[in-house]
Coordinates of C-alpha atoms in Angstrom, one line a residue:
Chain V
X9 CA 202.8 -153.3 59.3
X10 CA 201.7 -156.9 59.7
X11 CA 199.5 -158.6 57.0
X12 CA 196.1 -158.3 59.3
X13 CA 197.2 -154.9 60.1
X14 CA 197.3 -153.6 56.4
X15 CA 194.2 -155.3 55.4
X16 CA 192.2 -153.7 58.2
X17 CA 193.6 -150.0 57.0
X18 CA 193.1 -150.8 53.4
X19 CA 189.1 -151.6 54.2
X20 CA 189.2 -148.3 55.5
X21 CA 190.4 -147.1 52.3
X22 CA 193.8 -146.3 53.5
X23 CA 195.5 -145.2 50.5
X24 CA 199.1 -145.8 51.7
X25 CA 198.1 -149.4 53.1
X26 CA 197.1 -150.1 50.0
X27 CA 200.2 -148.6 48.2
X28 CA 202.0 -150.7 50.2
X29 CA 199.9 -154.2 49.7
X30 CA 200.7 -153.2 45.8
X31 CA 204.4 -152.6 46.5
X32 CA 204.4 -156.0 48.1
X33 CA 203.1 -157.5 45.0
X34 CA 203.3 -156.1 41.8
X35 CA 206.5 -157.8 40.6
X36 CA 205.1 -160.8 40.7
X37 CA 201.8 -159.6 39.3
X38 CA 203.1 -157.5 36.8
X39 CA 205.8 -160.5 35.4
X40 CA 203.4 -163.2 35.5
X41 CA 201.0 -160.9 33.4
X42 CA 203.6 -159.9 30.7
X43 CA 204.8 -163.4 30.1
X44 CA 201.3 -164.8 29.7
X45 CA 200.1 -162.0 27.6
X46 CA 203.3 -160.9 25.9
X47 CA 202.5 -157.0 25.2
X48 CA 203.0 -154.1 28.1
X49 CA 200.0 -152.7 27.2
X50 CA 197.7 -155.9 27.9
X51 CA 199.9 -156.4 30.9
X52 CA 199.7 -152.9 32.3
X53 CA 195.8 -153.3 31.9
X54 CA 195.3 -156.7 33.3
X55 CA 197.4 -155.9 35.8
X56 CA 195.5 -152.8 36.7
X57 CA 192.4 -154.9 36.4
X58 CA 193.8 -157.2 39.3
X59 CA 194.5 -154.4 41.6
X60 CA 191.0 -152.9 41.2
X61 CA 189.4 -155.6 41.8
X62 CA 191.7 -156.6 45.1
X63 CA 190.7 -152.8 46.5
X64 CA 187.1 -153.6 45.5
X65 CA 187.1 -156.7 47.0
X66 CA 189.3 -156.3 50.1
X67 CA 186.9 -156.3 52.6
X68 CA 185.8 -160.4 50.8
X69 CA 189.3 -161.3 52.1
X70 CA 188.4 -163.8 54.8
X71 CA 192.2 -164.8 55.3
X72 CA 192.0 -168.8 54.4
X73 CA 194.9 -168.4 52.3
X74 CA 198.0 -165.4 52.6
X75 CA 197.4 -162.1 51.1
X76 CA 200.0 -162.2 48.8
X77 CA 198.4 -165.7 47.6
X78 CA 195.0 -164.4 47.1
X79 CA 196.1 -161.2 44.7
X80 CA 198.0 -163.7 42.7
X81 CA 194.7 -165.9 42.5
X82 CA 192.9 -162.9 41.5
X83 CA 196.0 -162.3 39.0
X84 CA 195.9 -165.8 37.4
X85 CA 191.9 -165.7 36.7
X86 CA 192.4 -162.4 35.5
X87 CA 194.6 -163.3 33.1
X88 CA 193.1 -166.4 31.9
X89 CA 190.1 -164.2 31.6
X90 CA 191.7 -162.1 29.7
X91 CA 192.9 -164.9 27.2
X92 CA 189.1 -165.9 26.5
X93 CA 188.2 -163.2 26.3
X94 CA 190.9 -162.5 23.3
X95 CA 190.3 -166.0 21.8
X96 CA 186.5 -165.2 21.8
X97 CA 187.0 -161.9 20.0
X98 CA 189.7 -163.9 17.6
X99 CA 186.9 -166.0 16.4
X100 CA 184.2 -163.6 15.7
X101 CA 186.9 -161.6 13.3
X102 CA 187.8 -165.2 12.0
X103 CA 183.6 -165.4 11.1
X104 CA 184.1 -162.6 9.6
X105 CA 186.6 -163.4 7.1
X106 CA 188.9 -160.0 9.2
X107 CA 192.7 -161.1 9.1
X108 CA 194.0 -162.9 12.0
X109 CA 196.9 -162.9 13.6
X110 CA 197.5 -166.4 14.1
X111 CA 200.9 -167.5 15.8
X112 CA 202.9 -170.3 13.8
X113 CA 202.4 -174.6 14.6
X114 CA 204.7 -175.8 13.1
X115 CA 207.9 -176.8 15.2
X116 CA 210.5 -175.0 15.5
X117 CA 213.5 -175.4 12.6
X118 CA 216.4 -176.7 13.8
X119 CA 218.9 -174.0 12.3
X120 CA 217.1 -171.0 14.1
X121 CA 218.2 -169.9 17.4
X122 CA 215.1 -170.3 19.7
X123 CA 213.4 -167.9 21.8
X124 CA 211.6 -169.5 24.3
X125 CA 208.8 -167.0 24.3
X126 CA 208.2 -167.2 21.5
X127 CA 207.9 -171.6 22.1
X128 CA 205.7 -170.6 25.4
X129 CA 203.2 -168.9 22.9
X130 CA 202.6 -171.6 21.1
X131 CA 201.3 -173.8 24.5
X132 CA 197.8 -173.7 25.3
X133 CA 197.4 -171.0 28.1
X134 CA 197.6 -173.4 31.2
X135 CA 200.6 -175.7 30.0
X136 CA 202.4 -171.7 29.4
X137 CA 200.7 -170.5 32.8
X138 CA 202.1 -173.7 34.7
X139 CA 205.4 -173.2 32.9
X140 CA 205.9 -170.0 34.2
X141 CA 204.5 -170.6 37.7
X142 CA 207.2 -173.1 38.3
X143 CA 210.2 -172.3 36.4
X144 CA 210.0 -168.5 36.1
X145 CA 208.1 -167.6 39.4
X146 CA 209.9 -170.4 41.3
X147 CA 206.5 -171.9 42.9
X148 CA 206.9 -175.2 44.3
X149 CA 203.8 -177.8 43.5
X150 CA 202.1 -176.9 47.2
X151 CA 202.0 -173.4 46.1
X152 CA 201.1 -174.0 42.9
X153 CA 198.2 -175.7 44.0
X154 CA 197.1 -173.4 46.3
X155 CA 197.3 -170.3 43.3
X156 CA 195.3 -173.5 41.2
X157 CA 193.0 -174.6 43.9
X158 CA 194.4 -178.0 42.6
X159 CA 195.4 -181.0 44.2
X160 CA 199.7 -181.8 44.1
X161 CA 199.7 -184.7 42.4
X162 CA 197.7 -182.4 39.5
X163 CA 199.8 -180.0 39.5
X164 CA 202.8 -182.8 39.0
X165 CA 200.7 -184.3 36.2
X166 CA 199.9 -181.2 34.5
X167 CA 203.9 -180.1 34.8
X168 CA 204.8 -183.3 33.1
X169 CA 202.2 -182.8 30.1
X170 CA 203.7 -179.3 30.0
X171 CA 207.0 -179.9 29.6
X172 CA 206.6 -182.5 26.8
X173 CA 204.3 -179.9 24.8
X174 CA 207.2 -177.9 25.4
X175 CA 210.4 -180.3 24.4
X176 CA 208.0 -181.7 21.5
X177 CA 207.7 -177.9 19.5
X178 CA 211.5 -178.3 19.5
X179 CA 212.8 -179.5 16.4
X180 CA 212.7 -183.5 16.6
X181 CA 211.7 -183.2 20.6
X182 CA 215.3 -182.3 21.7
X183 CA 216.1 -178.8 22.8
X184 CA 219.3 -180.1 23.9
X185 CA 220.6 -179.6 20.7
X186 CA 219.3 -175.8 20.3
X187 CA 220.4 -173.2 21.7
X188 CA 217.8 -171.6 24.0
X189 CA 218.1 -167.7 24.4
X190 CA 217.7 -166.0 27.0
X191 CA 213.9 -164.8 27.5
X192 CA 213.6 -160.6 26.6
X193 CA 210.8 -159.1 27.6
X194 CA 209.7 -156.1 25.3
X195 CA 210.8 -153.3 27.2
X196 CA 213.6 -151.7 28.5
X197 CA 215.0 -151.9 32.3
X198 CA 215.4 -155.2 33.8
X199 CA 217.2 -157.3 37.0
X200 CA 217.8 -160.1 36.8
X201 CA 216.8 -162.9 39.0
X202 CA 218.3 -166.2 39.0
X203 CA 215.3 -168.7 38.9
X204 CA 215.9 -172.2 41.3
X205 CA 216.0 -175.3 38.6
X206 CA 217.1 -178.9 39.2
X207 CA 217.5 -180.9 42.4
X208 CA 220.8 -182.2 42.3
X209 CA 223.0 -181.2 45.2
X210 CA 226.3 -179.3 45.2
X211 CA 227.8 -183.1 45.8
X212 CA 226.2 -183.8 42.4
X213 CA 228.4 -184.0 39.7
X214 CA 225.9 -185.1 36.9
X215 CA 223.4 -182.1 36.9
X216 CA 225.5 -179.1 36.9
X217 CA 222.3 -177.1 38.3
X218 CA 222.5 -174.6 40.9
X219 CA 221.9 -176.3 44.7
X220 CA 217.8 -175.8 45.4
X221 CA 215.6 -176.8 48.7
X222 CA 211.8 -177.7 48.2
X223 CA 210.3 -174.7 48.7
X224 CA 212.6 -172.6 48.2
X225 CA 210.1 -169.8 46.8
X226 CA 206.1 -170.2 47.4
X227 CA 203.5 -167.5 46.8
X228 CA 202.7 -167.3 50.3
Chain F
X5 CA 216.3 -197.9 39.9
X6 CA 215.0 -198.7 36.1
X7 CA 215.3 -196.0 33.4
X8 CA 211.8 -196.5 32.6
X9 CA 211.2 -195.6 36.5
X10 CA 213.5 -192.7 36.8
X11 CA 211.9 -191.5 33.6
X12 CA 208.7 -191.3 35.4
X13 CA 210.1 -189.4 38.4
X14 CA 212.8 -187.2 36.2
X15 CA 210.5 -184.4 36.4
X16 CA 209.8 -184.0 40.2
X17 CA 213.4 -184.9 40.5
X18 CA 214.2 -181.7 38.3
X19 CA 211.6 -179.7 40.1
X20 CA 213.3 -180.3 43.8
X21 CA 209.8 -182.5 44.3
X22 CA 211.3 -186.2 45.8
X23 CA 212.8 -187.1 49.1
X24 CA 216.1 -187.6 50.0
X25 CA 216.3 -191.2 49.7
X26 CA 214.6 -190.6 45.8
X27 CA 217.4 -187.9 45.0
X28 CA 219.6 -190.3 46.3
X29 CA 218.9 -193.1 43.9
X30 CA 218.2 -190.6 40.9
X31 CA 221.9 -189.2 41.2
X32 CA 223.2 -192.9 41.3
X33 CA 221.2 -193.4 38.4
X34 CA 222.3 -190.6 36.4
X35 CA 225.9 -191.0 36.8
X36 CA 225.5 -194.6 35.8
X37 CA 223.6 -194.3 32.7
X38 CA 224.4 -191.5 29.6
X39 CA 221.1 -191.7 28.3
X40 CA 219.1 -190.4 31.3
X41 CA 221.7 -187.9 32.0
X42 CA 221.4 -186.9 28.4
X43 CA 218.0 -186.8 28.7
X44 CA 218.1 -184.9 32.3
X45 CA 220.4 -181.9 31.0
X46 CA 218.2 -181.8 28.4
X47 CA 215.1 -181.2 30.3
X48 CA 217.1 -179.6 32.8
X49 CA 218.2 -176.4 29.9
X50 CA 214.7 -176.4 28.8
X51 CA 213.0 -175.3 31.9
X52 CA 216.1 -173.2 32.8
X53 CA 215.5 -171.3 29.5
X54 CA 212.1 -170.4 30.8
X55 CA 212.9 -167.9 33.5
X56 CA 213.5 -164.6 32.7
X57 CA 215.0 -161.5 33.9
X58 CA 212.0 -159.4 35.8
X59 CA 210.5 -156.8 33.8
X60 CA 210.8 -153.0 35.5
X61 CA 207.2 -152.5 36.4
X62 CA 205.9 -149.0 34.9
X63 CA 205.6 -146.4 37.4
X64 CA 202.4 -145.2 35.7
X65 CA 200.4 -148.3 36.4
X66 CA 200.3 -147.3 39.9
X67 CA 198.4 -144.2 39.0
X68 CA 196.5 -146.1 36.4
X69 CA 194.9 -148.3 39.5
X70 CA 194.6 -144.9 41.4
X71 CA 192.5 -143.3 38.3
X72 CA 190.3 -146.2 38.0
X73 CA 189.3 -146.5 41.8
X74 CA 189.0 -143.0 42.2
X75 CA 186.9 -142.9 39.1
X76 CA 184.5 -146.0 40.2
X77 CA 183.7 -145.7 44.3
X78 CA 181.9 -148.5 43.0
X79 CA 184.9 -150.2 42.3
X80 CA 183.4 -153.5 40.9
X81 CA 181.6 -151.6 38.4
X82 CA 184.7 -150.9 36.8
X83 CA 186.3 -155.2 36.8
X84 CA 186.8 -156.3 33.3
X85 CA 186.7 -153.7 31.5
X86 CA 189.3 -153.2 29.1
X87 CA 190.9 -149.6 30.4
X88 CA 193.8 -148.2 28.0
X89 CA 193.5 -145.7 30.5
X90 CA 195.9 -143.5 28.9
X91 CA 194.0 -143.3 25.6
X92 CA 190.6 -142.6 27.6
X93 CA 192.0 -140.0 29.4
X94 CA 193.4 -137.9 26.4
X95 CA 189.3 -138.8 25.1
X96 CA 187.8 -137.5 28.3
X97 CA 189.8 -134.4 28.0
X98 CA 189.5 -134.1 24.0
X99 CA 185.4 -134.3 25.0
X100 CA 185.4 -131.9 28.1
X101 CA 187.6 -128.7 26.2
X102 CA 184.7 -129.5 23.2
X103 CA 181.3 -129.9 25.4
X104 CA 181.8 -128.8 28.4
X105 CA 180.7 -129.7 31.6
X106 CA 177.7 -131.6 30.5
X107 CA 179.5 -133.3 27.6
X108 CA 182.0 -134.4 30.5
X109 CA 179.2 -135.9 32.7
X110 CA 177.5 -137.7 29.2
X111 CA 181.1 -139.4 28.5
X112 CA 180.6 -140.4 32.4
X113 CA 177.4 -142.2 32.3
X114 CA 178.6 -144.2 28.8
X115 CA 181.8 -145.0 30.4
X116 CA 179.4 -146.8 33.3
X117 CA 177.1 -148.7 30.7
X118 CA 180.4 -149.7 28.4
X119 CA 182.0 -150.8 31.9
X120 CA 178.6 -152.6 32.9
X121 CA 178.6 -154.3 29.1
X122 CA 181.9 -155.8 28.8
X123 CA 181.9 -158.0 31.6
X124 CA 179.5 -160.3 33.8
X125 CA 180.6 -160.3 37.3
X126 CA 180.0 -164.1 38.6
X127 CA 181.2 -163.4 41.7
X128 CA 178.4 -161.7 42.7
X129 CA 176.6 -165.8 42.3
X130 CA 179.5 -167.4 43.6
X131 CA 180.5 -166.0 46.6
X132 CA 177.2 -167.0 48.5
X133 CA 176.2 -170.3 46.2
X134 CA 176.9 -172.4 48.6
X135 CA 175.4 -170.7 51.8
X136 CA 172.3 -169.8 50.3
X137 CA 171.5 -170.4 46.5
X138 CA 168.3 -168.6 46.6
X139 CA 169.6 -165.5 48.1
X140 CA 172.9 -165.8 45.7
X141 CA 170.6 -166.1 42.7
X142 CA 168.7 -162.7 44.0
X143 CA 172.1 -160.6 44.1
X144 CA 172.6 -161.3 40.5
X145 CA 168.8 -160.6 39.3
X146 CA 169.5 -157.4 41.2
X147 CA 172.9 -156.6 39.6
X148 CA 171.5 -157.1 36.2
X149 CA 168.2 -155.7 36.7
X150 CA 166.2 -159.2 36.5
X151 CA 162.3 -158.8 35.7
X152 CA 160.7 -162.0 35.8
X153 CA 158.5 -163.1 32.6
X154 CA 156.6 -165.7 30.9
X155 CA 158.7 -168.2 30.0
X156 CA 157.1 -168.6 26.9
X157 CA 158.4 -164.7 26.0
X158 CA 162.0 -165.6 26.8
X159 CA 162.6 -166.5 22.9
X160 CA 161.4 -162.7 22.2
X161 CA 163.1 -160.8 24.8
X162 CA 166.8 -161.7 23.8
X163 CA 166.0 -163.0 20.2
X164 CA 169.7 -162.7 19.5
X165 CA 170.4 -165.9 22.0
X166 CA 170.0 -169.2 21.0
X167 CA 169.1 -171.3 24.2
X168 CA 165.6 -173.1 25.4
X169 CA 164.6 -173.0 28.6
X170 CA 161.5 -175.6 28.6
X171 CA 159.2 -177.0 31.8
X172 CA 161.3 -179.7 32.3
X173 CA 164.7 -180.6 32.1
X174 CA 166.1 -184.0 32.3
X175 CA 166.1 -185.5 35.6
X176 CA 162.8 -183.9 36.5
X177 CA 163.8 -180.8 37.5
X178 CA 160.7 -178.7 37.7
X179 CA 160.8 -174.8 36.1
X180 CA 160.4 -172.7 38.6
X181 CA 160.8 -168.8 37.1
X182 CA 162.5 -167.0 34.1
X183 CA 163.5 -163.6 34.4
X184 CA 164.8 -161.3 31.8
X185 CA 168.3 -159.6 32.6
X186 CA 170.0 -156.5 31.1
X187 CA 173.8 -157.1 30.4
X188 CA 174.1 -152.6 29.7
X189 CA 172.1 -152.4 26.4
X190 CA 171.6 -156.1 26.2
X191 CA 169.3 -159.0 27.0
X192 CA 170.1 -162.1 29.0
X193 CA 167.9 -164.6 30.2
X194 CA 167.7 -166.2 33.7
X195 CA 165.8 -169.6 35.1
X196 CA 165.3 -171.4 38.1
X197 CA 164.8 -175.0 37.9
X198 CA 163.7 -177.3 41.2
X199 CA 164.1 -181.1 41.8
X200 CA 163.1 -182.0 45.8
X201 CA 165.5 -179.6 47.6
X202 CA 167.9 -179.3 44.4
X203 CA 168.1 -175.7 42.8
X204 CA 169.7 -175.3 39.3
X205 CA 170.0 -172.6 37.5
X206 CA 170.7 -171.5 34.2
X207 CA 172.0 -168.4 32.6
X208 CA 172.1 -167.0 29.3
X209 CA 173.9 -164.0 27.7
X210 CA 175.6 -162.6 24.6
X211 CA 179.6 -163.9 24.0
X212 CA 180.5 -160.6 23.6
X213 CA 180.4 -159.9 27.7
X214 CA 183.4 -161.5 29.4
X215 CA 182.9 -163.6 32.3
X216 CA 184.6 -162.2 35.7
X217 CA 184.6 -165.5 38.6
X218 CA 186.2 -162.7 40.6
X219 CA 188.3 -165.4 42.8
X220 CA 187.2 -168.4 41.9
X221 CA 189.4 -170.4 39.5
X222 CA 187.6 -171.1 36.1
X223 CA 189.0 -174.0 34.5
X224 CA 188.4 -175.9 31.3
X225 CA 185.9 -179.0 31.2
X226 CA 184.3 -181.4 28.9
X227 CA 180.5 -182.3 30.1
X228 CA 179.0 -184.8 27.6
X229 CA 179.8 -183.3 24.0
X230 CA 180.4 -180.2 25.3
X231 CA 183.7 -178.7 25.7
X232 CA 183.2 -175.5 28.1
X233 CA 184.6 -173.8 31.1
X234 CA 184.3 -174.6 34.9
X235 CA 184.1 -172.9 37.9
X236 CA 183.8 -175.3 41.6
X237 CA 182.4 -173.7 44.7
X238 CA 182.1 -176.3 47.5
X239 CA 180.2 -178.9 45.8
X240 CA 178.3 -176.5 43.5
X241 CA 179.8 -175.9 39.6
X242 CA 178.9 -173.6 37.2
X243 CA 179.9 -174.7 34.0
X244 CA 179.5 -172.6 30.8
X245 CA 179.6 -173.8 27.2
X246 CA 179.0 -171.3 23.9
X247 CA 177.9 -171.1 20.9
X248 CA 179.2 -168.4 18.5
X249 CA 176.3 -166.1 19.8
X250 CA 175.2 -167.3 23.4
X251 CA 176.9 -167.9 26.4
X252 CA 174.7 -171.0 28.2
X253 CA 175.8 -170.9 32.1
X254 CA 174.4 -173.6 34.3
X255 CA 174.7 -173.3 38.2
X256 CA 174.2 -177.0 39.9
X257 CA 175.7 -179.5 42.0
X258 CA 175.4 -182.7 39.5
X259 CA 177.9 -184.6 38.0
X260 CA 179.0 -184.9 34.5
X261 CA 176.4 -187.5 33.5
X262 CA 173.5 -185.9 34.9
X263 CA 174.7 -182.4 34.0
X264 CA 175.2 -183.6 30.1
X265 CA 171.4 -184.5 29.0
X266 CA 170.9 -180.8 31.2
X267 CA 173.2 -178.5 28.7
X268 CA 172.1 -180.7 25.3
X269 CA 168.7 -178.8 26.0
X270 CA 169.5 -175.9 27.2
X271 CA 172.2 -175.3 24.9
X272 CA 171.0 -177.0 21.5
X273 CA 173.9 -175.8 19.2
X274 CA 177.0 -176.2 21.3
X275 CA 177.5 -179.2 21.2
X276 CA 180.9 -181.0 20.0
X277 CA 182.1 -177.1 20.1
X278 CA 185.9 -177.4 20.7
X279 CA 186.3 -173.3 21.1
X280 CA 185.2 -172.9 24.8
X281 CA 185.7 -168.9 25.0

């Protein structure tokens, strides 16, 4: 069933189109939720948060984008939403004098074996949601700006800024010398899915990176 | 090609971003020089470390999205609000062995006022801003059961907000009407402001109730002093800055400079706030 064909039976209320608009989608949905928000319960209920509203809202779907790009605009906001929404509640407990759960600043030492998670946690929300667009969702920076409603060159910019919040929480800026484990998410039963990285060509001796075409992977 | 140069390109080089001719002279680079390549395969294991293997999705979130739209017809009702479905439903069945049917229906109606509460639905502004602001501004008095009132009782009717919402607000625009919203048990405030053709308006609720933009990306933003949140529709912006009690939301199409004079009156005590929610 084409695109246009499943969004006309889900504003009918179609319940297997829209089983099927979710089968298309939820991986995505459903990783980009847990590694943002860390817990399967928050990510469970933003993602179920995302999918109520894209039912709700089908029938607003005017088509300027792909389907699959406009859940995962819904999914983003959500989970951004989600985040103030936390931080808010965070500082009334902290008026309060209630404990906190505050994650460490510091940088990481540089005898412990690093988990990267637990690095992207201590990024502001849209250096970690940027992160994860490009290097763990595989978006290139067109698609990234269309899920940002951004420009390219922003989405370049705010990559850059990203990345050296990133390198700098490593202990004295150089995660070359660390050993960088593997990301685990916390729950059992998992593919795996090797993520495109680097440019360099299988001719290239001096990157060692797997082979990767722009564009490769887009939301659309 | 200079190392200061390739330094400046090493990320879209890593992200598969340049053109041939770019990768070209970024691989000659790199095999010439040891401290960009260091610097390359260091960058290059950093972002590498970053993806993940996929997490199985639950099969019970499925029928989590299935409860909650067969639960709300009115789906949008439902947006925002925090489900852990799973514990509500052992509640809902805890309540409806103890009370009965009528008990059942009672934990209904408070499910719809809790859902109605926790989160302010934007959207419903949004979507139509830019078509017709007037017509926008009457969905949301409808959603949240506007009443219009004397401006001078908007201080009493949500006496736990701090905002002002005077006759005049720099660069003359002209009060028009105030209106007093419900936000489930609580108060908001609503105005209208005119300048020639130029509508702006200005909302005010409680920081407990989350925001919903529905699609629209919301994205932060510093207006003046205040650090806040930003949401663009065509060349209309609502920008929202807090306080730790009040939520001050302010629907226009001016720029930074004109909008920043705007939110020191309406939102006295936000200023230099650096904790956007």
């Amino acid at each position: 069933m084409s695109d246009h064909d499943l969004i006309t039976a889900c504003k009918s209320g179609d319940p297997q189109a829209r089983r099927q608009i979710y089968d298309q989608t939820i991986d995505r949905v459903y990783n980009l939720t847990l590694r943002m928000l860390r817990t399967q319960e928050d990510a469970m209920d933003v993602s179920q948060d995302v999918y109520v509203k894209v039912f709700s809202r089908i029938g607003q779907f005017r088509g300027e984008s792909s389907l699959s790009t406009w859940i995962h605009r819904i999914a983003v906001n959500e989970v951004l939403a989600f985040l103030r929404r936390k931080n808010t509640e965070q500082r009334h407990l902290d008026a309060v004098g209630l404990e906190q759960n505050e994650p460490p600043t510091q940088a990481f030492s540089d005898v412990e074996r690093i988990d990267i998670n637990d690095a992207l946690a201590q990024l502001n929300h849209d250096d970690r949601l940027i992160l994860l667009l490009r290097y763990d969702q595989g978006n290139d920076y067109r698609a990234i700006a269309e899920l940002l409603e951004c420009a390219e060159g922003t989405v370049a910019s705010r990559l850059n800024r990203a990345r050296e919040r990133l390198k700098a929480l490593f202990a004295n800026g150089d995660a070359s010398q660390e050993e960088i484990r593997t990301p685990a998410h916390p729950i059992d039963g998992r593919r795996h899915e090797t993520p495109p990285s680097g440019q360099g060509t299988e001719s290239s001796a001096v990157t060692g990176g797997q082979p990767h075409k722009k564009g490769d992977r887009t939301v659309s | 090609m200079s190392c200061t140069r390739l330094q400046q390109i090493l990320g879209a080089y890593l992200d598969a971003e340049l053109s041939a001719d770019e990768v070209r002279q970024v691989d000659s680079h790199l095999r010439e020089c040891t401290e960009c390549r260091c610097e390359f395969q260091s960058l290059q294991r950093l972002t590498n470390g970053i993806a993940s293997e996929q997490a199985e999705v639950p099969s019970e979130l499925w029928e989590g999205v299935e409860h909650r739209l067969s639960a709300t017809p009115q789906g949008h009702q439902d947006i925002g609000m925090r489900s852990h479905w799973t514990q509500k439903l052992r509640l809902a069945a805890m309540i409806a062995v103890a009370v009965g049917i009528i008990g059942y229906f009672a934990f209904v109606r408070q499910g719809e006022d809790t859902a109605q509460a926790s989160s302010i639905d934007f959207s419903v502004i949004l979507d139509t801003i830019h078509l017709d602001p007037d017509e926008a501004f009457s969905r949301f008095l409808r959603q949240y059961v506007g009443e219009a009132i004397a401006p001078t009782r908007a201080a009493e009717y949500a006496a736990d907000l701090v905002f002002d919402v005077p006759p005049m607000l720099p660069g003359g625009f002209e009060r028009i009407d105030v209106y007093g919203l419900r936000f489930g048990s609580q108060p908001g405030i609503a105005a209208r402001y005119r300048r020639s053709d130029q509508t702006l308006i200005a909302i005010f609720h409680p920081t407990v109730h989350a925001e919903d933009f529905g699609t629209h990306q919301d994205l932060p933003c510093i207006v003046g002093r205040h650090h806040g949140h930003a949401v663009e529709v065509g060349e209309w912006r609502l920008v929202h800055v807090t306080d730790p009690v009040t939520c001050h939301c302010v629907l226009s199409k001016l720029d930074d400079d004109d909008l920043a004079p705007i939110l020191e009156t309406v939102a006295p005590i936000s200023s230099g706030s650096k904790n956007p929610h």
